[in-house]
Short mmCIF file of C-alpha atoms in Angstrom, two decimals:
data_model
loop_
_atom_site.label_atom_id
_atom_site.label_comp_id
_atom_site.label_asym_id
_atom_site.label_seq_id
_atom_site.Cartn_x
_atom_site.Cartn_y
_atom_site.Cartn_z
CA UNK A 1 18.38 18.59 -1.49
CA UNK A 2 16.56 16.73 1.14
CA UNK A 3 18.40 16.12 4.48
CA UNK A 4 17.07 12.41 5.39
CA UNK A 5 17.67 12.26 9.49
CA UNK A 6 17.53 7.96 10.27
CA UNK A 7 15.52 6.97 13.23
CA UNK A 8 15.69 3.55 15.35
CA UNK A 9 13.44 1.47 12.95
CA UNK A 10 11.12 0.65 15.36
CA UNK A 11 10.86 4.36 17.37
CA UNK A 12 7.71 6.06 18.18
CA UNK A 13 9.65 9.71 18.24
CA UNK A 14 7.70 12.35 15.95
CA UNK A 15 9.76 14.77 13.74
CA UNK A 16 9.93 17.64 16.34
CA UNK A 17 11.87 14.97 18.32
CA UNK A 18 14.46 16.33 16.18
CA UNK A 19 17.42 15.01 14.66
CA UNK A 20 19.59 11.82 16.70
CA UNK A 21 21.60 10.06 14.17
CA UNK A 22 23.05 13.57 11.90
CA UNK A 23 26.20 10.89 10.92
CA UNK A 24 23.69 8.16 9.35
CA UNK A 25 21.71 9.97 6.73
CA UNK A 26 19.98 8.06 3.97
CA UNK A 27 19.86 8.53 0.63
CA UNK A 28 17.61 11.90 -0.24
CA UNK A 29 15.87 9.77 -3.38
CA UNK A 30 14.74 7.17 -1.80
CA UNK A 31 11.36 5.16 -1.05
CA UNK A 32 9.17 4.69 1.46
CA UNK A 33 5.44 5.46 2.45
CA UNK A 34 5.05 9.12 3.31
CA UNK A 35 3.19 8.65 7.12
CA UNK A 36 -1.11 9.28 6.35
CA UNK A 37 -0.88 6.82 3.76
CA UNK A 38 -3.43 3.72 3.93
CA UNK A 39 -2.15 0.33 3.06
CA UNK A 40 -4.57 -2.78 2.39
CA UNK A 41 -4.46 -5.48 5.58
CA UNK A 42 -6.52 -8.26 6.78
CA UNK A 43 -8.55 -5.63 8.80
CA UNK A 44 -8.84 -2.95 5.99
CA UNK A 45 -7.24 -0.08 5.47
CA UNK A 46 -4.69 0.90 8.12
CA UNK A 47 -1.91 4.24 7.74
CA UNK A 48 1.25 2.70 7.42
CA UNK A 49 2.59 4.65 10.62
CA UNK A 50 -0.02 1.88 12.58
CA UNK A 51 1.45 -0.90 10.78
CA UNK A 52 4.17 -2.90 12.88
CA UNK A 53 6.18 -6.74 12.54
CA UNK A 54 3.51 -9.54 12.25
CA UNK A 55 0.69 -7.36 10.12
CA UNK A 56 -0.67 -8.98 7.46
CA UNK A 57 -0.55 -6.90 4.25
CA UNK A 58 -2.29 -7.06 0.89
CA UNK A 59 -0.33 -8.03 -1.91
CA UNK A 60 -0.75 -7.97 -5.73
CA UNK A 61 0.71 -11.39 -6.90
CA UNK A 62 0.61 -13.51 -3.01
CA UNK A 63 -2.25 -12.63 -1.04
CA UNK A 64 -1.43 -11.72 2.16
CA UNK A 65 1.84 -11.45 4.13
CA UNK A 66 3.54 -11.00 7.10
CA UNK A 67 5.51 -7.51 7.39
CA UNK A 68 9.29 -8.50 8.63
CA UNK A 69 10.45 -4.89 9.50
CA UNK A 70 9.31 -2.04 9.51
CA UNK A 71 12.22 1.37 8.68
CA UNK A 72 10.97 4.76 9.65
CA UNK A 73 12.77 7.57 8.94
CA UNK A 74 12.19 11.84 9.09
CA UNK A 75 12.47 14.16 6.39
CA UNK A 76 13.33 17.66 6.06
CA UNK A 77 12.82 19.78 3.09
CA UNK A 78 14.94 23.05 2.93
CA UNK A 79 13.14 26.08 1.88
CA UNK A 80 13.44 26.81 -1.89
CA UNK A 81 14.16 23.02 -3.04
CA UNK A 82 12.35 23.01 -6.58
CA UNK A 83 14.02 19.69 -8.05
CA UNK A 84 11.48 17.07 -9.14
CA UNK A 85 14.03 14.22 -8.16
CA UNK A 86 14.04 15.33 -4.85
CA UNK A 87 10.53 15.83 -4.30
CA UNK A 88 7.92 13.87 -3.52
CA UNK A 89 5.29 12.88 -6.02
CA UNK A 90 1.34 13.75 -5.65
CA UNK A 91 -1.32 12.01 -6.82
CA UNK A 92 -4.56 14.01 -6.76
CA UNK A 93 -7.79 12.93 -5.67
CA UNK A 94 -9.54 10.89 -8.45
CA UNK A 95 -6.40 10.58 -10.40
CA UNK A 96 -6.99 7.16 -9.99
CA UNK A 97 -9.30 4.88 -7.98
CA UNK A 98 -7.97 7.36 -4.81
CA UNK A 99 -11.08 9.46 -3.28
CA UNK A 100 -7.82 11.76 -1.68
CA UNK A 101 -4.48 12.85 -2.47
CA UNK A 102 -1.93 10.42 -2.18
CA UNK A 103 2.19 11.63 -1.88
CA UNK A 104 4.75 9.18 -3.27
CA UNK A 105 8.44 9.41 -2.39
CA UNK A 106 10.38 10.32 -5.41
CA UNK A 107 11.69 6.42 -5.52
CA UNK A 108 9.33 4.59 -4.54
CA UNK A 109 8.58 2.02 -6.90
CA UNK A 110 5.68 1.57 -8.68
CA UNK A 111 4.30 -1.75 -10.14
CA UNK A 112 3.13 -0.95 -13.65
CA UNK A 113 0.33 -2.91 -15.63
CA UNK A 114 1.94 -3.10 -19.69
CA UNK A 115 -1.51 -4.93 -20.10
CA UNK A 116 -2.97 -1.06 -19.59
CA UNK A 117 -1.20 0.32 -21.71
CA UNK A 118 -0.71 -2.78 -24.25
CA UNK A 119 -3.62 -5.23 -24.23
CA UNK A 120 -1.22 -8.16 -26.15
CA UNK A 121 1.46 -7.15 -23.09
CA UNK A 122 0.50 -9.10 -19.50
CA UNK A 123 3.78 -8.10 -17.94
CA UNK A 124 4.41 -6.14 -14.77
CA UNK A 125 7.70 -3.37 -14.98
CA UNK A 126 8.82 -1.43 -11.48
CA UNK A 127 9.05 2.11 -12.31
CA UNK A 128 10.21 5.17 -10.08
CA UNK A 129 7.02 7.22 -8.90
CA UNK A 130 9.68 10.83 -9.98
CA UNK A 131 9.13 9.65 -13.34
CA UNK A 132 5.06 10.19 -13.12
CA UNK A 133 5.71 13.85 -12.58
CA UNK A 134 3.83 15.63 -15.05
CA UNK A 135 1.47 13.74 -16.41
CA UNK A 136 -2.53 13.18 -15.83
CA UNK A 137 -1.87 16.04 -13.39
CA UNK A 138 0.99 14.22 -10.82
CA UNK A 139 3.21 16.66 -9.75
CA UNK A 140 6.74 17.13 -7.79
CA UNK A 141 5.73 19.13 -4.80
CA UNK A 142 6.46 18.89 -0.77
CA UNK A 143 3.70 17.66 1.88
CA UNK A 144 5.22 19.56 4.10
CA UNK A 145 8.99 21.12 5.19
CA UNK A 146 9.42 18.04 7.88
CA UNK A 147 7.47 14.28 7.54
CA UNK A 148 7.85 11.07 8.20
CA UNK A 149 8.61 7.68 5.89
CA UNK A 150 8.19 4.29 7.00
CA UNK A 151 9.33 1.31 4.62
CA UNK A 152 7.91 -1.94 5.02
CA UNK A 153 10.14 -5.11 4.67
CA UNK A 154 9.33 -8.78 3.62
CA UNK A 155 10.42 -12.36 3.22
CA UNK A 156 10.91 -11.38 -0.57
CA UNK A 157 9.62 -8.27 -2.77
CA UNK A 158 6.39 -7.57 -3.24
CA UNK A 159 3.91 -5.19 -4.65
CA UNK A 160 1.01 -4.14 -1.99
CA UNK A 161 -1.94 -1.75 -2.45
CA UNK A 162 -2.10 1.31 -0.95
CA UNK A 163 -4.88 4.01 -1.43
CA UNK A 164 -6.70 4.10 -4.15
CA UNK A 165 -5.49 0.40 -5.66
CA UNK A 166 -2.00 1.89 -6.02
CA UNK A 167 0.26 -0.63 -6.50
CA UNK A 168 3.41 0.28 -4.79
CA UNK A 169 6.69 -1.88 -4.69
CA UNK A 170 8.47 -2.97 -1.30
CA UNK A 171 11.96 -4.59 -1.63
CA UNK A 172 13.05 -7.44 0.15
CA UNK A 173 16.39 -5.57 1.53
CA UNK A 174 17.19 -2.07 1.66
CA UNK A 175 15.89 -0.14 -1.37
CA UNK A 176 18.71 -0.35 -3.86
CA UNK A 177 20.44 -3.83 -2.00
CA UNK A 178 18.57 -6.09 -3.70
CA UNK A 179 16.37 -8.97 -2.23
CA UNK A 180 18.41 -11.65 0.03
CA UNK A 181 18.50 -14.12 -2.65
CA UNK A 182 20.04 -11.59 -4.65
CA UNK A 183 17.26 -11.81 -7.52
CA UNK A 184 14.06 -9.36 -8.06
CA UNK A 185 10.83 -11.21 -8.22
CA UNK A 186 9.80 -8.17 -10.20
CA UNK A 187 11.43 -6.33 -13.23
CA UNK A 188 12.79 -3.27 -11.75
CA UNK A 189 13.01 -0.55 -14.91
CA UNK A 190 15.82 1.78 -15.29
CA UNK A 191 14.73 5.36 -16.66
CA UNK A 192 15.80 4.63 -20.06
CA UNK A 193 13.41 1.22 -20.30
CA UNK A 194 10.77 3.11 -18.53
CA UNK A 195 10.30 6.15 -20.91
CA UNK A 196 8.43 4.38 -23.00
CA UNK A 197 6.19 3.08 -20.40
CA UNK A 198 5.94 6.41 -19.05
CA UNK A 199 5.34 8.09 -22.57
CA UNK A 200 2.00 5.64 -23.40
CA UNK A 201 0.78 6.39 -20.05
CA UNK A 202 1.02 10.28 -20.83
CA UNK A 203 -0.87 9.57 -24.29
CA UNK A 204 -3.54 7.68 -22.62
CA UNK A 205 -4.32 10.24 -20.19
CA UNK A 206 -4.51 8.13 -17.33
CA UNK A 207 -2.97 6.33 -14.27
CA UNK A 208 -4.37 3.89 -14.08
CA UNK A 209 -1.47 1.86 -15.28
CA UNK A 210 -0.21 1.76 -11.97
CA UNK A 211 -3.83 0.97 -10.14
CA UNK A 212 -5.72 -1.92 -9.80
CA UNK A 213 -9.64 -1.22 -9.07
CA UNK A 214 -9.93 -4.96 -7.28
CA UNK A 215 -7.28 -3.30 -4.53
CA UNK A 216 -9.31 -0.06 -4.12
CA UNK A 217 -11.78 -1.70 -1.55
CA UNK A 218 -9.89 -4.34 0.43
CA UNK A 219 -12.58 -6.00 3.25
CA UNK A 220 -11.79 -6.82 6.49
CA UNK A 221 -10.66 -10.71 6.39
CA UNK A 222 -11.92 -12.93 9.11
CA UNK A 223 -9.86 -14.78 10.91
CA UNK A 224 -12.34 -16.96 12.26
CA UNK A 225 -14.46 -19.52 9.27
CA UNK A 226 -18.01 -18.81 8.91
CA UNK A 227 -20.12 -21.94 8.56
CA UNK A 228 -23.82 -21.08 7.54
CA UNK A 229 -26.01 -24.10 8.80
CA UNK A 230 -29.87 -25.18 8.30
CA UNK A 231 -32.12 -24.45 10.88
CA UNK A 232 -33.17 -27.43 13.02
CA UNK A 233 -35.90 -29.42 12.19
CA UNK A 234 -39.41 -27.55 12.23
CA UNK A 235 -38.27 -24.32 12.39
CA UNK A 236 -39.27 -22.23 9.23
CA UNK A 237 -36.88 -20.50 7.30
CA UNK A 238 -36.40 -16.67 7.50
CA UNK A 239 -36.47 -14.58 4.45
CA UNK A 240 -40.23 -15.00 2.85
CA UNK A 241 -43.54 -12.85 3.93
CA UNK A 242 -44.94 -13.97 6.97
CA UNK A 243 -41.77 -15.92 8.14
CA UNK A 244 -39.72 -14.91 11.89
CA UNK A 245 -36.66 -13.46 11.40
CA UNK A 246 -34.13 -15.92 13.00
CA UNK A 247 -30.42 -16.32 12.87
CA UNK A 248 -28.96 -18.11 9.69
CA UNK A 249 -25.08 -17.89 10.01
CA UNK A 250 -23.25 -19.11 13.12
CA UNK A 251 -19.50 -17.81 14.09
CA UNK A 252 -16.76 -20.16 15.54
CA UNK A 253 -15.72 -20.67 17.93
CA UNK A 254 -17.56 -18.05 19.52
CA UNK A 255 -20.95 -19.39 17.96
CA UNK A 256 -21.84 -15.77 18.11
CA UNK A 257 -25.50 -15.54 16.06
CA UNK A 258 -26.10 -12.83 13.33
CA UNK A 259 -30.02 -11.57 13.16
CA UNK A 260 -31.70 -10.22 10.62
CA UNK A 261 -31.86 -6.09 11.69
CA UNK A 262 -35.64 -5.09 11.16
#
């Protein structure tokens, strides 16, 4: 089984810090975002080990918003553990919209499109990434013997994007507390309701149930409005043969000018 060692939840100590807490161990199936994973923020893509309180994060259902907390804990894998449940999940490269592996933990939840798998169905279920083991090529295998996990924590539950347009499920609480209010914002499937989900997405052949290409290729946001403006009087657009190239877009407050690159 997997020996879980909990960490202050806002420590910078690596895994050959070694264990400090041996009498508050975590649960071994648990969720969480393995460390090397990207996650979808106002400025792009960041690993969610660079992610702290305050980031704004991607989210499927309520644009952006603003992490609470962020839990990181470090995991140790004994030698010989073969279980699926207590192995991560790995998502090959291309499995999906991902141009690289990505690892799951083996309870992390992951939002699932029915309208993918049933076009008459526009619902959303929360299913365990353990239970993608097996099919399109996702398998139960270790990133390495010792890693790190960080969980991010919100106002209320929400699904953000990670790699690849994965859709992946943060609680508002603990994972298995429930949100504050005491009510999911998203159906949350036991393993008897999700087999059938699971078994359609084996038939189709593909993952991408639990992907959404529009949160493969998040852009930087600005935080700053861009106003474009005319150019004042008598000066000649750019753009058409035998017209200057001149700047056409202005940045507040700044008023920083953009040029046309030759």
């Amino acid at each position: 089984m997997l020996e879980v060692v909990s960490i202050s939840s806002f420590s910078d100590r690596r895994p050959e810090a070694g264990p400090t807490h041996l009498h508050q161990g975590l649960s071994c199936r648990r969720g969480g975002l393995v460390h090397g994973t990207k996650v979808a923020t106002t400025a792009g893509w960041k690993r969610v080990e660079h992610l702290k309180t305050g980031d704004l994060v991607r989210t499927r259902d309520n644009g952006f918003k603003e992490i609470r907390r962020v839990s990181t804990d470090v995991i140790t894998i004994p030698a010989g553990e073969i279980r699926p449940e207590n192995l991560p999940v790995q998502v090959p490269a291309r499995a999906a919209y991902n141009g690289r592996a990505v690892w799951l933990m083996p309870e992390q939840g992951m939002a699932l499109d029915h309208s993918k798998v049933d076009p008459s169905d526009d619902g959303v279920s929360v299913v365990p990434a353990r239970l993608l083991s097996g099919i399109c090529h996702l398998n139960s295998r270790a990133p390495g013997t010792c890693f790190e996990v960080s969980t991010l924590f919100f106002d209320q539950d929400q699904v953000v994007f990670i790699e690849g347009g994965l859709q992946a499920y943060c609680p508002a609480a603990r994972f298995g507390m429930g949100t504050a209010s005491g009510q999911r914002a998203y159906q949350v499937a036991d393993d008897e309701s999700a087999a059938p989900l699971i078994d359609a997405i084996a038939s189709k052949g593909s993952v991408t149930a639990i992907a959404n290409p529009l949160g493969a290729l998040p852009a930087p946001i600005p935080q700053d409005p861009i106003f474009p403006i005319r150019p004042p009087s008598g000066i000649r657009r750019p753009g058409r043969p035998g017209r200057p190239p001149m700047p056409t877009l202005f940045l507040r407050p700044e008023w920083m000018m953009i040029t046309h690159q030759e």
